[in-house]
Amino acid sequence: MKFPLSWLNEFVKIDDIAPKDLAERLTRAGLQVESIETVGGAPLADTFVVVEVVACAMHPDSDHLHVCKVTDGKETWQVVCGAPNMRQGIKTAFAKIGSIIPEGGFKIKKGKLRGVESFGMCCSEKELQIGSGAAGIIEFPPETPTGAFVRDAVPGEKPETVFDVEVTWNRPDALSVLGIAREYAALLGRPLKMPAVDFAEETCDVNDEVKVVVEDPVRCPRYTARVLTAVQDGPSPELMAKRLELCGVRALGLCVDVTNYVMLELGQPMHAF
């Protein structure tokens, strides 16, 4: 099970103890920490700059690529980009030739995409590890100075320490952030902060909306369903999407992400349909 220590710290104070010591204590208690990983936090190099898209046309040999001209106010580059939100007039993050992309660690080189030369790369938040946005390239506000370093326009996030813990079959109580926090509270003799519950329940009868039938009560002695109304699906809040990603779960949309988030935080499997 993977989880960031910053999430764990919301339930039990552990940020005053070195990650190595925390890992050792948990391993001695029977929950082996398989790995400790630091994610993000490194400042972006000078080769990542804010550019304005001054021209944008469809690629002559592709129905989804664009051939664009971008400028930092001093130089202009031609770049081929497949982002759906690429268009003339926006300001975005540009990686010059020689840049090392934080996600994946690959180096930007001069290249050709379907026969058209490209001299850099326009980037998404996720590629630069400064956010979770991956559906398109970054769009800076119009007032963002052209030519500014991306690190100044969007300061890098603090590095996250992520534990990967091997949970044995006899410790299902540890299959959640809250469960691990409970373990640390006992090991360290510190109070456990339970999550606050703020829930307003309507008086309508759930049976008017849906009916649950348990066809095999031996294999499934209990099945609980709840109806939520006036729910609008869409992108999840950045914090939720980031935590899911740090736990190795891809953010798919609010309804699905909420169920995965609850499962990781509280250990309660859920499914939305």
PDB file of C-alpha atoms in Angstrom:
ATOM      1  CA  MET A   1       0.000   0.000   0.000  1.00  0.00           C
ATOM      2  CA  LYS A   2       1.363   3.406  -1.028  1.00  0.00           C
ATOM      3  CA  PHE A   3       0.595   6.662   0.758  1.00  0.00           C
ATOM      4  CA  PRO A   4       2.210  10.089   1.289  1.00  0.00           C
ATOM      5  CA  LEU A   5       3.327  10.970   4.823  1.00  0.00           C
ATOM      6  CA  SER A   6       1.630  14.372   4.520  1.00  0.00           C
ATOM      7  CA  TRP A   7      -1.754  12.609   4.370  1.00  0.00           C
ATOM      8  CA  LEU A   8      -0.849  10.406   7.325  1.00  0.00           C
ATOM      9  CA  ASN A   9       0.152  13.490   9.317  1.00  0.00           C
ATOM     10  CA  GLU A  10      -3.468  14.702   9.228  1.00  0.00           C
ATOM     11  CA  PHE A  11      -4.426  11.851  11.582  1.00  0.00           C
ATOM     12  CA  VAL A  12      -1.342  11.533  13.790  1.00  0.00           C
ATOM     13  CA  LYS A  13       1.582  13.924  14.157  1.00  0.00           C
ATOM     14  CA  ILE A  14       4.627  12.324  12.551  1.00  0.00           C
ATOM     15  CA  ASP A  15       6.240  15.233  10.685  1.00  0.00           C
ATOM     16  CA  ASP A  16       8.788  15.731  13.474  1.00  0.00           C
ATOM     17  CA  ILE A  17      10.253  12.242  12.913  1.00  0.00           C
ATOM     18  CA  ALA A  18      12.591  11.359  10.049  1.00  0.00           C
ATOM     19  CA  PRO A  19      11.004   9.105   7.395  1.00  0.00           C
ATOM     20  CA  LYS A  20      13.771   6.529   7.884  1.00  0.00           C
ATOM     21  CA  ASP A  21      12.968   6.269  11.603  1.00  0.00           C
ATOM     22  CA  LEU A  22       9.242   6.050  10.888  1.00  0.00           C
ATOM     23  CA  ALA A  23       9.866   3.227   8.434  1.00  0.00           C
ATOM     24  CA  GLU A  24      11.991   1.352  10.938  1.00  0.00           C
ATOM     25  CA  ARG A  25       9.356   1.603  13.677  1.00  0.00           C
ATOM     26  CA  LEU A  26       6.578   0.390  11.404  1.00  0.00           C
ATOM     27  CA  THR A  27       8.672  -2.490  10.071  1.00  0.00           C
ATOM     28  CA  ARG A  28       9.535  -3.612  13.610  1.00  0.00           C
ATOM     29  CA  ALA A  29       5.802  -3.591  14.383  1.00  0.00           C
ATOM     30  CA  GLY A  30       5.184  -6.117  11.588  1.00  0.00           C
ATOM     31  CA  LEU A  31       4.254  -3.858   8.679  1.00  0.00           C
ATOM     32  CA  GLN A  32       7.292  -3.843   6.432  1.00  0.00           C
ATOM     33  CA  VAL A  33       8.058  -0.625   4.562  1.00  0.00           C
ATOM     34  CA  GLU A  34       9.165  -1.855   1.144  1.00  0.00           C
ATOM     35  CA  SER A  35      10.346   1.517  -0.184  1.00  0.00           C
ATOM     36  CA  ILE A  36      10.627   5.227   0.612  1.00  0.00           C
ATOM     37  CA  GLU A  37      10.259   7.561  -2.369  1.00  0.00           C
ATOM     38  CA  THR A  38      10.540  11.347  -2.667  1.00  0.00           C
ATOM     39  CA  VAL A  39       8.225  12.785  -5.324  1.00  0.00           C
ATOM     40  CA  GLY A  40       8.434  16.298  -6.783  1.00  0.00           C
ATOM     41  CA  GLY A  41       9.793  19.409  -5.201  1.00  0.00           C
ATOM     42  CA  ALA A  42      12.816  19.975  -7.447  1.00  0.00           C
ATOM     43  CA  PRO A  43      12.844  23.498  -8.942  1.00  0.00           C
ATOM     44  CA  LEU A  44      12.471  23.681 -12.706  1.00  0.00           C
ATOM     45  CA  ALA A  45      15.528  24.705 -14.717  1.00  0.00           C
ATOM     46  CA  ASP A  46      15.943  27.969 -16.634  1.00  0.00           C
ATOM     47  CA  THR A  47      15.124  26.100 -19.845  1.00  0.00           C
ATOM     48  CA  PHE A  48      11.430  26.029 -18.901  1.00  0.00           C
ATOM     49  CA  VAL A  49       9.918  29.385 -19.848  1.00  0.00           C
ATOM     50  CA  VAL A  50       6.535  31.041 -20.321  1.00  0.00           C
ATOM     51  CA  VAL A  51       5.768  31.523 -24.014  1.00  0.00           C
ATOM     52  CA  GLU A  52       2.937  32.988 -26.029  1.00  0.00           C
ATOM     53  CA  VAL A  53       1.481  31.016 -28.920  1.00  0.00           C
ATOM     54  CA  VAL A  54       1.613  33.478 -31.811  1.00  0.00           C
ATOM     55  CA  ALA A  55       0.519  31.078 -34.557  1.00  0.00           C
ATOM     56  CA  CYS A  56      -1.299  27.744 -34.600  1.00  0.00           C
ATOM     57  CA  ALA A  57      -2.358  25.620 -37.570  1.00  0.00           C
ATOM     58  CA  MET A  58      -3.355  22.005 -38.099  1.00  0.00           C
ATOM     59  CA  HIS A  59      -0.573  19.599 -39.010  1.00  0.00           C
ATOM     60  CA  PRO A  60      -0.736  18.823 -42.749  1.00  0.00           C
ATOM     61  CA  ASP A  61      -0.507  15.074 -42.072  1.00  0.00           C
ATOM     62  CA  SER A  62      -2.477  14.681 -38.840  1.00  0.00           C
ATOM     63  CA  ASP A  63      -5.987  15.354 -37.580  1.00  0.00           C
ATOM     64  CA  HIS A  64      -4.910  15.927 -33.958  1.00  0.00           C
ATOM     65  CA  LEU A  65      -1.484  17.604 -34.106  1.00  0.00           C
ATOM     66  CA  HIS A  66      -0.880  21.354 -34.378  1.00  0.00           C
ATOM     67  CA  VAL A  67       2.100  23.168 -35.863  1.00  0.00           C
ATOM     68  CA  CYS A  68       2.683  26.250 -33.760  1.00  0.00           C
ATOM     69  CA  LYS A  69       4.991  29.227 -33.335  1.00  0.00           C
ATOM     70  CA  VAL A  70       5.775  30.219 -29.758  1.00  0.00           C
ATOM     71  CA  THR A  71       7.839  33.104 -28.446  1.00  0.00           C
ATOM     72  CA  ASP A  72       9.424  34.175 -25.169  1.00  0.00           C
ATOM     73  CA  GLY A  73       9.675  37.748 -26.418  1.00  0.00           C
ATOM     74  CA  LYS A  74      13.227  37.275 -27.672  1.00  0.00           C
ATOM     75  CA  GLU A  75      13.212  34.082 -29.687  1.00  0.00           C
ATOM     76  CA  THR A  76      10.552  32.228 -31.659  1.00  0.00           C
ATOM     77  CA  TRP A  77      10.364  28.455 -32.025  1.00  0.00           C
ATOM     78  CA  GLN A  78       8.317  26.093 -34.149  1.00  0.00           C
ATOM     79  CA  VAL A  79       6.800  23.289 -32.116  1.00  0.00           C
ATOM     80  CA  VAL A  80       4.449  20.418 -32.940  1.00  0.00           C
ATOM     81  CA  CYS A  81       1.891  19.841 -30.205  1.00  0.00           C
ATOM     82  CA  GLY A  82      -0.990  17.396 -29.772  1.00  0.00           C
ATOM     83  CA  ALA A  83      -2.706  19.038 -26.785  1.00  0.00           C
ATOM     84  CA  PRO A  84      -6.436  19.598 -27.412  1.00  0.00           C
ATOM     85  CA  ASN A  85      -6.337  23.063 -25.803  1.00  0.00           C
ATOM     86  CA  MET A  86      -3.466  24.368 -27.968  1.00  0.00           C
ATOM     87  CA  ARG A  87      -4.507  27.560 -29.765  1.00  0.00           C
ATOM     88  CA  GLN A  88      -3.206  30.937 -30.789  1.00  0.00           C
ATOM     89  CA  GLY A  89      -3.041  33.604 -28.096  1.00  0.00           C
ATOM     90  CA  ILE A  90      -2.591  31.482 -24.980  1.00  0.00           C
ATOM     91  CA  LYS A  91       0.451  31.514 -22.743  1.00  0.00           C
ATOM     92  CA  THR A  92       1.900  28.170 -21.775  1.00  0.00           C
ATOM     93  CA  ALA A  93       4.956  26.367 -20.421  1.00  0.00           C
ATOM     94  CA  PHE A  94       7.659  25.626 -22.971  1.00  0.00           C
ATOM     95  CA  ALA A  95      10.618  23.272 -22.575  1.00  0.00           C
ATOM     96  CA  LYS A  96      13.548  24.310 -24.719  1.00  0.00           C
ATOM     97  CA  ILE A  97      15.896  21.835 -26.382  1.00  0.00           C
ATOM     98  CA  GLY A  98      18.095  20.311 -23.673  1.00  0.00           C
ATOM     99  CA  SER A  99      15.407  20.401 -20.981  1.00  0.00           C
ATOM    100  CA  ILE A 100      14.894  17.326 -18.798  1.00  0.00           C
ATOM    101  CA  ILE A 101      11.174  16.646 -18.337  1.00  0.00           C
ATOM    102  CA  PRO A 102      10.523  15.852 -14.624  1.00  0.00           C
ATOM    103  CA  GLU A 103       7.948  13.159 -15.437  1.00  0.00           C
ATOM    104  CA  GLY A 104       9.871  10.387 -17.137  1.00  0.00           C
ATOM    105  CA  GLY A 105      13.251  12.129 -17.064  1.00  0.00           C
ATOM    106  CA  PHE A 106      13.620  12.312 -20.855  1.00  0.00           C
ATOM    107  CA  LYS A 107      15.648  15.011 -22.595  1.00  0.00           C
ATOM    108  CA  ILE A 108      14.077  17.344 -25.139  1.00  0.00           C
ATOM    109  CA  LYS A 109      15.787  17.171 -28.528  1.00  0.00           C
ATOM    110  CA  LYS A 110      15.136  18.621 -31.944  1.00  0.00           C
ATOM    111  CA  GLY A 111      12.885  16.204 -33.775  1.00  0.00           C
ATOM    112  CA  LYS A 112      10.303  15.622 -36.459  1.00  0.00           C
ATOM    113  CA  LEU A 113       6.683  14.646 -35.987  1.00  0.00           C
ATOM    114  CA  ARG A 114       5.187  13.295 -39.203  1.00  0.00           C
ATOM    115  CA  GLY A 115       7.713  15.212 -41.251  1.00  0.00           C
ATOM    116  CA  VAL A 116       7.447  18.587 -39.497  1.00  0.00           C
ATOM    117  CA  GLU A 117      10.345  19.829 -37.369  1.00  0.00           C
ATOM    118  CA  SER A 118       9.755  20.611 -33.699  1.00  0.00           C
ATOM    119  CA  PHE A 119      12.189  22.585 -31.551  1.00  0.00           C
ATOM    120  CA  GLY A 120      10.899  22.003 -28.028  1.00  0.00           C
ATOM    121  CA  MET A 121       7.812  20.904 -26.138  1.00  0.00           C
ATOM    122  CA  CYS A 122       4.763  22.588 -24.641  1.00  0.00           C
ATOM    123  CA  CYS A 123       4.039  20.969 -21.283  1.00  0.00           C
ATOM    124  CA  SER A 124       1.212  19.933 -18.978  1.00  0.00           C
ATOM    125  CA  GLU A 125       1.196  20.313 -15.194  1.00  0.00           C
ATOM    126  CA  LYS A 126       1.686  16.588 -14.757  1.00  0.00           C
ATOM    127  CA  GLU A 127       4.713  16.475 -17.065  1.00  0.00           C
ATOM    128  CA  LEU A 128       6.384  19.198 -15.007  1.00  0.00           C
ATOM    129  CA  GLN A 129       5.176  17.664 -11.705  1.00  0.00           C
ATOM    130  CA  ILE A 130       3.647  20.951 -10.579  1.00  0.00           C
ATOM    131  CA  GLY A 131       0.068  19.692 -10.561  1.00  0.00           C
ATOM    132  CA  SER A 132      -2.197  16.883 -11.693  1.00  0.00           C
ATOM    133  CA  GLY A 133      -3.484  18.343 -14.953  1.00  0.00           C
ATOM    134  CA  ALA A 134      -2.710  15.977 -17.820  1.00  0.00           C
ATOM    135  CA  ALA A 135      -5.532  16.545 -20.316  1.00  0.00           C
ATOM    136  CA  GLY A 136      -3.834  19.534 -21.934  1.00  0.00           C
ATOM    137  CA  ILE A 137      -0.939  21.958 -21.746  1.00  0.00           C
ATOM    138  CA  ILE A 138      -0.679  24.585 -19.008  1.00  0.00           C
ATOM    139  CA  GLU A 139      -2.584  27.791 -19.631  1.00  0.00           C
ATOM    140  CA  PHE A 140      -1.179  30.755 -17.730  1.00  0.00           C
ATOM    141  CA  PRO A 141      -3.250  33.895 -17.043  1.00  0.00           C
ATOM    142  CA  PRO A 142      -2.879  36.531 -19.802  1.00  0.00           C
ATOM    143  CA  GLU A 143      -1.001  38.856 -17.443  1.00  0.00           C
ATOM    144  CA  THR A 144       1.803  36.307 -16.891  1.00  0.00           C
ATOM    145  CA  PRO A 145       5.046  37.861 -18.224  1.00  0.00           C
ATOM    146  CA  THR A 146       6.183  36.259 -21.483  1.00  0.00           C
ATOM    147  CA  GLY A 147       9.698  34.909 -21.065  1.00  0.00           C
ATOM    148  CA  ALA A 148       9.405  34.388 -17.302  1.00  0.00           C
ATOM    149  CA  PHE A 149      10.764  31.178 -15.838  1.00  0.00           C
ATOM    150  CA  VAL A 150       7.992  28.631 -15.292  1.00  0.00           C
ATOM    151  CA  ARG A 151       9.243  28.031 -11.754  1.00  0.00           C
ATOM    152  CA  ASP A 152       8.431  31.675 -10.954  1.00  0.00           C
ATOM    153  CA  ALA A 153       5.010  31.567 -12.616  1.00  0.00           C
ATOM    154  CA  VAL A 154       4.055  28.322 -10.863  1.00  0.00           C
ATOM    155  CA  PRO A 155       6.319  27.631  -7.890  1.00  0.00           C
ATOM    156  CA  GLY A 156       7.128  23.965  -7.463  1.00  0.00           C
ATOM    157  CA  GLU A 157       5.277  22.036  -4.779  1.00  0.00           C
ATOM    158  CA  LYS A 158       6.951  20.757  -1.643  1.00  0.00           C
ATOM    159  CA  PRO A 159       8.463  17.296  -2.063  1.00  0.00           C
ATOM    160  CA  GLU A 160       6.294  14.413  -0.907  1.00  0.00           C
ATOM    161  CA  THR A 161       7.651  11.376   0.920  1.00  0.00           C
ATOM    162  CA  VAL A 162       5.754   8.249  -0.096  1.00  0.00           C
ATOM    163  CA  PHE A 163       5.867   4.938   1.789  1.00  0.00           C
ATOM    164  CA  ASP A 164       5.078   1.617   0.134  1.00  0.00           C
ATOM    165  CA  VAL A 165       4.049  -0.810   2.890  1.00  0.00           C
ATOM    166  CA  GLU A 166       3.556  -4.555   2.545  1.00  0.00           C
ATOM    167  CA  VAL A 167       0.324  -5.395   4.363  1.00  0.00           C
ATOM    168  CA  THR A 168       0.005  -9.071   5.259  1.00  0.00           C
ATOM    169  CA  TRP A 169      -3.260 -11.003   4.970  1.00  0.00           C
ATOM    170  CA  ASN A 170      -3.899 -10.843   8.726  1.00  0.00           C
ATOM    171  CA  ARG A 171      -3.723  -7.022   8.899  1.00  0.00           C
ATOM    172  CA  PRO A 172      -6.658  -5.703   6.880  1.00  0.00           C
ATOM    173  CA  ASP A 173      -6.949  -2.935   9.474  1.00  0.00           C
ATOM    174  CA  ALA A 174      -3.774  -1.458   7.972  1.00  0.00           C
ATOM    175  CA  LEU A 175      -5.146  -1.185   4.436  1.00  0.00           C
ATOM    176  CA  SER A 176      -5.855   2.530   4.777  1.00  0.00           C
ATOM    177  CA  VAL A 177      -4.169   5.772   5.745  1.00  0.00           C
ATOM    178  CA  LEU A 178      -6.292   5.907   8.895  1.00  0.00           C
ATOM    179  CA  GLY A 179      -5.317   2.332   9.750  1.00  0.00           C
ATOM    180  CA  ILE A 180      -1.601   3.116   9.439  1.00  0.00           C
ATOM    181  CA  ALA A 181      -2.160   6.287  11.489  1.00  0.00           C
ATOM    182  CA  ARG A 182      -3.813   4.214  14.227  1.00  0.00           C
ATOM    183  CA  GLU A 183      -0.757   1.964  14.258  1.00  0.00           C
ATOM    184  CA  TYR A 184       1.600   4.936  14.604  1.00  0.00           C
ATOM    185  CA  ALA A 185      -0.576   6.463  17.338  1.00  0.00           C
ATOM    186  CA  ALA A 186      -0.105   3.272  19.348  1.00  0.00           C
ATOM    187  CA  LEU A 187       3.599   2.980  18.575  1.00  0.00           C
ATOM    188  CA  LEU A 188       4.382   6.604  19.407  1.00  0.00           C
ATOM    189  CA  GLY A 189       1.885   7.123  22.210  1.00  0.00           C
ATOM    190  CA  ARG A 190       0.303  10.036  20.373  1.00  0.00           C
ATOM    191  CA  PRO A 191      -3.369  10.965  19.935  1.00  0.00           C
ATOM    192  CA  LEU A 192      -5.226   9.821  16.846  1.00  0.00           C
ATOM    193  CA  LYS A 193      -7.263  12.538  15.139  1.00  0.00           C
ATOM    194  CA  MET A 194     -10.338  10.908  13.656  1.00  0.00           C
ATOM    195  CA  PRO A 195     -11.761  12.506  10.498  1.00  0.00           C
ATOM    196  CA  ALA A 196     -14.608  14.919  11.071  1.00  0.00           C
ATOM    197  CA  VAL A 197     -18.007  13.837   9.750  1.00  0.00           C
ATOM    198  CA  ASP A 198     -20.302  16.513   8.345  1.00  0.00           C
ATOM    199  CA  PHE A 199     -23.196  14.771   6.687  1.00  0.00           C
ATOM    200  CA  ALA A 200     -26.736  16.016   6.107  1.00  0.00           C
ATOM    201  CA  GLU A 201     -29.183  13.209   5.387  1.00  0.00           C
ATOM    202  CA  GLU A 202     -32.464  13.822   3.596  1.00  0.00           C
ATOM    203  CA  THR A 203     -35.715  12.355   4.848  1.00  0.00           C
ATOM    204  CA  CYS A 204     -36.710  10.711   1.563  1.00  0.00           C
ATOM    205  CA  ASP A 205     -37.066   6.937   1.460  1.00  0.00           C
ATOM    206  CA  VAL A 206     -34.138   5.355  -0.391  1.00  0.00           C
ATOM    207  CA  ASN A 207     -36.463   2.558  -1.538  1.00  0.00           C
ATOM    208  CA  ASP A 208     -38.187   5.091  -3.766  1.00  0.00           C
ATOM    209  CA  GLU A 209     -34.964   5.415  -5.741  1.00  0.00           C
ATOM    210  CA  VAL A 210     -33.340   1.980  -5.665  1.00  0.00           C
ATOM    211  CA  LYS A 211     -33.929  -1.499  -4.275  1.00  0.00           C
ATOM    212  CA  VAL A 212     -31.159  -3.837  -3.127  1.00  0.00           C
ATOM    213  CA  VAL A 213     -31.697  -7.602  -3.384  1.00  0.00           C
ATOM    214  CA  VAL A 214     -29.104  -9.939  -1.828  1.00  0.00           C
ATOM    215  CA  GLU A 215     -29.414 -13.152  -3.817  1.00  0.00           C
ATOM    216  CA  ASP A 216     -26.819 -15.123  -1.839  1.00  0.00           C
ATOM    217  CA  PRO A 217     -26.902 -14.090   1.855  1.00  0.00           C
ATOM    218  CA  VAL A 218     -24.299 -16.721   2.748  1.00  0.00           C
ATOM    219  CA  ARG A 219     -21.586 -15.299   0.523  1.00  0.00           C
ATOM    220  CA  CYS A 220     -22.835 -11.737   0.886  1.00  0.00           C
ATOM    221  CA  PRO A 221     -24.487 -11.308   4.284  1.00  0.00           C
ATOM    222  CA  ARG A 222     -24.760  -7.525   3.898  1.00  0.00           C
ATOM    223  CA  TYR A 223     -24.834  -5.036   1.021  1.00  0.00           C
ATOM    224  CA  THR A 224     -25.362  -1.353   1.663  1.00  0.00           C
ATOM    225  CA  ALA A 225     -26.359   1.187  -0.979  1.00  0.00           C
ATOM    226  CA  ARG A 226     -26.931   4.906  -0.708  1.00  0.00           C
ATOM    227  CA  VAL A 227     -28.474   7.293  -3.218  1.00  0.00           C
ATOM    228  CA  LEU A 228     -26.798  10.641  -3.871  1.00  0.00           C
ATOM    229  CA  THR A 229     -28.712  13.226  -5.853  1.00  0.00           C
ATOM    230  CA  ALA A 230     -27.717  16.455  -7.613  1.00  0.00           C
ATOM    231  CA  VAL A 231     -24.203  15.113  -8.207  1.00  0.00           C
ATOM    232  CA  GLN A 232     -22.296  16.674 -11.086  1.00  0.00           C
ATOM    233  CA  ASP A 233     -19.326  14.682 -12.310  1.00  0.00           C
ATOM    234  CA  GLY A 234     -16.156  16.387 -13.484  1.00  0.00           C
ATOM    235  CA  PRO A 235     -12.481  16.809 -12.571  1.00  0.00           C
ATOM    236  CA  SER A 236     -11.596  16.135  -8.943  1.00  0.00           C
ATOM    237  CA  PRO A 237     -10.099  18.798  -6.660  1.00  0.00           C
ATOM    238  CA  GLU A 238      -6.346  19.080  -7.130  1.00  0.00           C
ATOM    239  CA  LEU A 239      -5.527  17.780  -3.635  1.00  0.00           C
ATOM    240  CA  MET A 240      -7.654  14.671  -4.139  1.00  0.00           C
ATOM    241  CA  ALA A 241      -6.192  13.952  -7.576  1.00  0.00           C
ATOM    242  CA  LYS A 242      -2.655  14.477  -6.292  1.00  0.00           C
ATOM    243  CA  ARG A 243      -3.100  12.123  -3.336  1.00  0.00           C
ATOM    244  CA  LEU A 244      -4.609   9.442  -5.536  1.00  0.00           C
ATOM    245  CA  GLU A 245      -1.664   9.731  -7.901  1.00  0.00           C
ATOM    246  CA  LEU A 246       0.834   9.468  -5.033  1.00  0.00           C
ATOM    247  CA  CYS A 247      -0.968   6.289  -3.943  1.00  0.00           C
ATOM    248  CA  GLY A 248      -0.653   4.849  -7.440  1.00  0.00           C
ATOM    249  CA  VAL A 249      -4.276   5.432  -8.459  1.00  0.00           C
ATOM    250  CA  ARG A 250      -5.116   7.380 -11.616  1.00  0.00           C
ATOM    251  CA  ALA A 251      -7.674  10.163 -11.254  1.00  0.00           C
ATOM    252  CA  LEU A 252     -10.609   9.455 -13.592  1.00  0.00           C
ATOM    253  CA  GLY A 253     -13.340  11.857 -12.507  1.00  0.00           C
ATOM    254  CA  LEU A 254     -15.064  13.044  -9.361  1.00  0.00           C
ATOM    255  CA  CYS A 255     -17.546  10.178  -8.818  1.00  0.00           C
ATOM    256  CA  VAL A 256     -14.971   7.414  -9.243  1.00  0.00           C
ATOM    257  CA  ASP A 257     -12.199   9.353  -7.483  1.00  0.00           C
ATOM    258  CA  VAL A 258     -14.287   9.952  -4.358  1.00  0.00           C
ATOM    259  CA  THR A 259     -14.865   6.229  -3.895  1.00  0.00           C
ATOM    260  CA  ASN A 260     -11.161   5.458  -4.370  1.00  0.00           C
ATOM    261  CA  TYR A 261     -10.226   8.271  -2.002  1.00  0.00           C
ATOM    262  CA  VAL A 262     -12.551   6.973   0.726  1.00  0.00           C
ATOM    263  CA  MET A 263     -11.194   3.454   0.274  1.00  0.00           C
ATOM    264  CA  LEU A 264      -7.591   4.648   0.648  1.00  0.00           C
ATOM    265  CA  GLU A 265      -8.330   6.957   3.566  1.00  0.00           C
ATOM    266  CA  LEU A 266     -10.736   4.811   5.591  1.00  0.00           C
ATOM    267  CA  GLY A 267     -10.281   1.283   4.218  1.00  0.00           C
ATOM    268  CA  GLN A 268     -13.898   1.035   3.047  1.00  0.00           C
ATOM    269  CA  PRO A 269     -14.237  -0.360  -0.497  1.00  0.00           C
ATOM    270  CA  MET A 270     -16.891   1.488  -2.475  1.00  0.00           C
ATOM    271  CA  HIS A 271     -18.222   1.673  -6.008  1.00  0.00           C
ATOM    272  CA  ALA A 272     -20.245   4.370  -7.744  1.00  0.00           C
ATOM    273  CA  PHE A 273     -22.700   3.503 -10.496  1.00  0.00           C
TER     274      PHE A 273
END
